[in-house]
């Protein structure tokens, strides 16, 4: 079955430390891949996207993600975390090569930033 | 450029009452989504429109939920009657085309008491 998995429910990181959030997918063909961030009481904001090409994708707010076909992964990273990065992060996918354009989300990872 | 606009932001109703949510997508966006988000979970698709056609409503509980997208622009999601378990955040999103990035509104937080 098609699925997108975020293995980490909650991550705590110190301000200034690096952050990596994991995302794995299970689809027949490489889907289109997205990362969104959601601050409390807000909607989702797109951080970055991957359709094809360069496997290292740069996004907003200093985030980047790397697509690894062999691992069916699309992990999100940030070299130095700021207190304002505390939020919920969602990986999302859209199947490619079909007429099914359903945008599906992982369960999310909550990031807490400690001073 | 204005983003996706949803109203109301918050709604408290008694169970068995009807409720409606409104969404105005980004101008020119043909695809419109309604998602349900329970606390601590990822959004789950309720319905997706391409212009005025509902192309994926397989997850919409049709016994109590209905949606429409008049003239392929604004959309309304209705629940009648509401149940306690419907308490959640209802998110609307739009995209220019299918499979392109979706932009989200701030959501409507529904509380059914």
CSV table of C-alpha atoms in Angstrom, one decimal:
chain,number,residue,atom,x,y,z
A,1,UNK,CA,0.0,0.0,0.0
A,2,UNK,CA,1.1,3.5,-0.7
A,3,UNK,CA,2.3,5.3,2.4
A,4,UNK,CA,4.5,8.1,3.8
A,5,UNK,CA,6.1,7.6,7.2
A,6,UNK,CA,7.7,10.0,9.6
A,7,UNK,CA,9.4,7.7,12.1
A,8,UNK,CA,10.1,10.4,14.7
A,9,UNK,CA,7.1,11.7,16.6
A,10,UNK,CA,9.0,14.2,18.7
A,11,UNK,CA,12.5,15.7,18.5
A,12,UNK,CA,14.1,18.0,20.9
A,13,UNK,CA,17.1,20.0,19.8
A,14,UNK,CA,19.2,22.8,21.3
A,15,UNK,CA,19.2,26.2,19.7
A,16,UNK,CA,22.2,26.4,17.3
A,17,UNK,CA,22.4,22.6,16.9
A,18,UNK,CA,21.6,20.8,13.6
A,19,UNK,CA,18.3,19.2,12.9
A,20,UNK,CA,17.4,16.2,10.7
A,21,UNK,CA,13.8,15.0,10.2
A,22,UNK,CA,13.2,11.7,8.5
A,23,UNK,CA,10.6,10.9,5.9
A,24,UNK,CA,10.2,7.5,4.1
A,25,UNK,CA,7.7,6.7,1.4
A,26,UNK,CA,6.4,3.6,-0.2
A,27,UNK,CA,5.2,4.2,-3.7
A,28,UNK,CA,5.6,2.3,-7.0
A,29,UNK,CA,7.4,5.2,-8.7
A,30,UNK,CA,9.2,8.1,-7.1
A,31,UNK,CA,6.4,10.5,-6.1
A,32,UNK,CA,6.6,14.2,-5.9
A,33,UNK,CA,7.8,15.1,-2.5
A,34,UNK,CA,7.1,18.1,-0.2
A,35,UNK,CA,7.9,19.3,3.3
A,36,UNK,CA,5.5,21.6,5.2
A,37,UNK,CA,5.8,23.4,8.5
A,38,UNK,CA,2.9,24.2,10.8
A,39,UNK,CA,3.2,26.6,13.7
A,40,UNK,CA,0.6,26.4,16.5
A,41,UNK,CA,-2.8,27.6,15.4
A,42,UNK,CA,-1.6,28.2,11.8
A,43,UNK,CA,-2.0,26.5,8.5
A,44,UNK,CA,0.7,24.7,6.7
A,45,UNK,CA,3.5,26.5,5.0
A,46,UNK,CA,5.6,24.9,2.2
A,47,UNK,CA,9.3,24.6,3.0
A,48,UNK,CA,10.5,22.9,-0.2
A,49,UNK,CA,9.6,20.5,-2.9
A,50,UNK,CA,11.2,17.9,-5.1
A,51,UNK,CA,9.9,16.9,-8.5
A,52,UNK,CA,13.1,15.7,-10.3
A,53,UNK,CA,16.7,16.7,-11.0
A,54,UNK,CA,19.2,17.6,-8.3
A,55,UNK,CA,18.6,15.4,-5.3
A,56,UNK,CA,19.6,18.2,-2.8
A,57,UNK,CA,16.8,20.7,-2.6
A,58,UNK,CA,17.1,24.1,-1.0
A,59,UNK,CA,14.0,25.6,0.7
A,60,UNK,CA,13.0,28.6,2.8
A,61,UNK,CA,14.1,29.5,6.3
A,62,UNK,CA,17.5,27.8,5.7
A,63,UNK,CA,16.1,24.3,5.3
A,64,UNK,CA,17.2,21.7,2.8
A,65,UNK,CA,16.2,18.2,1.9
A,66,UNK,CA,17.9,15.3,0.2
A,67,UNK,CA,16.1,12.7,-1.9
A,68,UNK,CA,17.6,9.3,-1.8
A,69,UNK,CA,16.0,6.9,-4.3
A,70,UNK,CA,17.8,3.8,-2.9
A,71,UNK,CA,16.4,4.5,0.6
A,72,UNK,CA,13.0,5.8,-0.5
A,73,UNK,CA,13.7,8.8,1.7
A,74,UNK,CA,13.4,12.6,1.7
A,75,UNK,CA,15.0,13.8,4.9
A,76,UNK,CA,14.8,17.4,6.0
A,77,UNK,CA,17.8,19.2,7.5
A,78,UNK,CA,18.8,22.5,9.0
A,79,UNK,CA,22.4,23.2,10.0
A,80,UNK,CA,21.6,25.5,12.9
A,81,UNK,CA,18.2,25.7,14.5
A,82,UNK,CA,16.6,28.9,15.8
A,83,UNK,CA,14.0,29.0,18.6
A,84,UNK,CA,11.4,30.0,15.9
A,85,UNK,CA,11.8,26.6,14.2
A,86,UNK,CA,9.8,25.0,17.0
A,87,UNK,CA,6.8,23.7,15.1
A,88,UNK,CA,5.2,20.6,13.6
A,89,UNK,CA,6.8,19.4,10.4
A,90,UNK,CA,5.0,17.3,7.8
A,91,UNK,CA,6.3,15.3,4.8
A,92,UNK,CA,3.9,15.0,2.0
A,93,UNK,CA,3.8,13.1,-1.3
A,94,UNK,CA,1.8,13.1,-4.6
A,95,UNK,CA,2.0,10.0,-6.8
A,96,UNK,CA,3.7,10.5,-10.1
A,97,UNK,CA,3.0,8.8,-13.4
A,98,UNK,CA,-0.7,8.3,-12.7
A,99,UNK,CA,-3.9,10.3,-12.7
A,100,UNK,CA,-4.1,10.0,-8.9
A,101,UNK,CA,-2.9,13.4,-7.7
A,102,UNK,CA,-3.8,12.8,-4.1
A,103,UNK,CA,-1.6,14.9,-1.7
A,104,UNK,CA,-1.0,12.6,1.3
A,105,UNK,CA,0.7,13.6,4.5
A,106,UNK,CA,2.8,11.8,7.1
A,107,UNK,CA,1.8,11.9,10.8
A,108,UNK,CA,4.2,14.7,11.5
A,109,UNK,CA,7.2,15.4,13.7
A,110,UNK,CA,7.0,17.9,16.5
A,111,UNK,CA,10.2,19.9,17.0
A,112,UNK,CA,11.0,21.4,20.4
A,113,UNK,CA,13.9,23.9,20.6
A,114,UNK,CA,15.6,24.3,24.0
A,115,UNK,CA,17.7,27.4,24.8
B,1,UNK,CA,-0.9,38.1,-3.8
B,2,UNK,CA,-3.6,37.0,-1.3
B,3,UNK,CA,-3.3,33.5,0.1
B,4,UNK,CA,-6.0,31.0,0.7
B,5,UNK,CA,-8.7,32.5,2.9
B,6,UNK,CA,-10.9,30.5,5.2
B,7,UNK,CA,-13.7,31.5,7.5
B,8,UNK,CA,-14.6,31.3,10.2
B,9,UNK,CA,-11.3,30.7,12.1
B,10,UNK,CA,-13.1,29.2,15.1
B,11,UNK,CA,-16.6,27.7,15.5
B,12,UNK,CA,-18.3,26.2,18.5
B,13,UNK,CA,-21.5,24.4,18.0
B,14,UNK,CA,-23.7,21.9,19.8
B,15,UNK,CA,-23.9,18.4,18.5
B,16,UNK,CA,-26.6,17.7,16.0
B,17,UNK,CA,-26.4,21.3,14.7
B,18,UNK,CA,-25.3,22.1,11.2
B,19,UNK,CA,-22.1,24.0,10.4
B,20,UNK,CA,-20.5,25.4,7.2
B,21,UNK,CA,-17.0,26.4,6.3
B,22,UNK,CA,-16.0,28.7,3.5
B,23,UNK,CA,-12.8,28.8,1.4
B,24,UNK,CA,-11.6,31.3,-1.1
B,25,UNK,CA,-8.6,29.8,-3.0
B,26,UNK,CA,-5.7,31.7,-4.6
B,27,UNK,CA,-6.8,33.4,-7.8
B,28,UNK,CA,-6.3,31.2,-10.8
B,29,UNK,CA,-5.8,28.0,-8.8
B,30,UNK,CA,-7.8,25.2,-10.4
B,31,UNK,CA,-7.3,22.6,-7.8
B,32,UNK,CA,-8.9,22.9,-4.3
B,33,UNK,CA,-8.6,20.6,-1.4
B,34,UNK,CA,-10.4,20.2,1.9
B,35,UNK,CA,-8.5,18.4,4.6
B,36,UNK,CA,-9.4,17.3,8.2
B,37,UNK,CA,-6.7,17.5,10.8
B,38,UNK,CA,-7.1,15.9,14.2
B,39,UNK,CA,-4.9,17.0,17.1
B,40,UNK,CA,-1.4,15.6,16.8
B,41,UNK,CA,-2.0,14.1,13.3
B,42,UNK,CA,-1.3,14.9,9.7
B,43,UNK,CA,-4.0,16.3,7.5
B,44,UNK,CA,-6.3,13.8,5.8
B,45,UNK,CA,-7.9,14.5,2.5
B,46,UNK,CA,-11.7,14.9,2.5
B,47,UNK,CA,-12.3,16.0,-1.0
B,48,UNK,CA,-10.4,17.4,-4.0
B,49,UNK,CA,-11.8,19.5,-6.8
B,50,UNK,CA,-10.5,20.2,-10.3
B,51,UNK,CA,-12.3,23.4,-11.2
B,52,UNK,CA,-15.9,22.6,-10.2
B,53,UNK,CA,-15.7,18.9,-10.4
B,54,UNK,CA,-15.1,16.7,-7.3
B,55,UNK,CA,-12.5,14.3,-8.6
B,56,UNK,CA,-11.7,12.6,-5.3
B,57,UNK,CA,-14.3,12.4,-2.5
B,58,UNK,CA,-13.7,8.9,-1.4
B,59,UNK,CA,-12.8,9.9,2.1
B,60,UNK,CA,-15.8,12.3,2.6
B,61,UNK,CA,-18.4,10.9,5.0
B,62,UNK,CA,-21.3,11.5,2.7
B,63,UNK,CA,-24.0,10.7,5.2
B,64,UNK,CA,-23.3,14.0,7.0
B,65,UNK,CA,-20.7,15.9,5.0
B,66,UNK,CA,-21.2,17.8,1.8
B,67,UNK,CA,-19.2,20.2,-0.3
B,68,UNK,CA,-19.6,22.3,-3.3
B,69,UNK,CA,-17.4,24.6,-5.4
B,70,UNK,CA,-19.5,27.1,-7.3
B,71,UNK,CA,-18.1,28.3,-10.6
B,72,UNK,CA,-14.8,26.6,-9.8
B,73,UNK,CA,-13.7,29.3,-7.4
B,74,UNK,CA,-15.0,29.5,-3.8
B,75,UNK,CA,-15.9,26.3,-1.9
B,76,UNK,CA,-18.1,25.5,1.0
B,77,UNK,CA,-17.9,22.4,3.3
B,78,UNK,CA,-20.9,21.5,5.3
B,79,UNK,CA,-21.6,19.1,8.2
B,80,UNK,CA,-25.2,18.2,9.1
B,81,UNK,CA,-25.7,17.1,11.8
B,82,UNK,CA,-22.4,17.6,13.6
B,83,UNK,CA,-21.1,14.9,16.0
B,84,UNK,CA,-18.7,15.2,18.9
B,85,UNK,CA,-16.1,13.4,16.9
B,86,UNK,CA,-16.1,16.1,14.2
B,87,UNK,CA,-14.2,18.4,16.5
B,88,UNK,CA,-11.0,19.1,14.5
B,89,UNK,CA,-9.3,21.6,12.3
B,90,UNK,CA,-10.6,21.8,8.7
B,91,UNK,CA,-8.0,23.0,6.2
B,92,UNK,CA,-8.5,24.3,2.8
B,93,UNK,CA,-5.7,24.4,0.2
B,94,UNK,CA,-5.4,25.2,-3.5
B,95,UNK,CA,-2.8,24.6,-6.2
B,96,UNK,CA,-2.4,25.9,-9.7
B,97,UNK,CA,-2.5,22.4,-11.2
B,98,UNK,CA,-2.7,18.8,-9.9
B,99,UNK,CA,0.6,17.6,-8.4
B,100,UNK,CA,2.0,21.1,-8.0
B,101,UNK,CA,2.6,22.6,-4.6
B,102,UNK,CA,-0.5,23.3,-2.5
B,103,UNK,CA,-1.0,26.4,-0.5
B,104,UNK,CA,-3.0,26.2,2.7
B,105,UNK,CA,-5.4,28.5,4.5
B,106,UNK,CA,-5.2,29.0,8.3
B,107,UNK,CA,-7.9,26.5,8.9
B,108,UNK,CA,-11.2,26.5,10.8
B,109,UNK,CA,-11.1,25.0,14.3
B,110,UNK,CA,-14.4,23.3,15.0
B,111,UNK,CA,-15.5,22.3,18.5
B,112,UNK,CA,-18.6,20.3,18.9
B,113,UNK,CA,-20.0,20.3,22.4
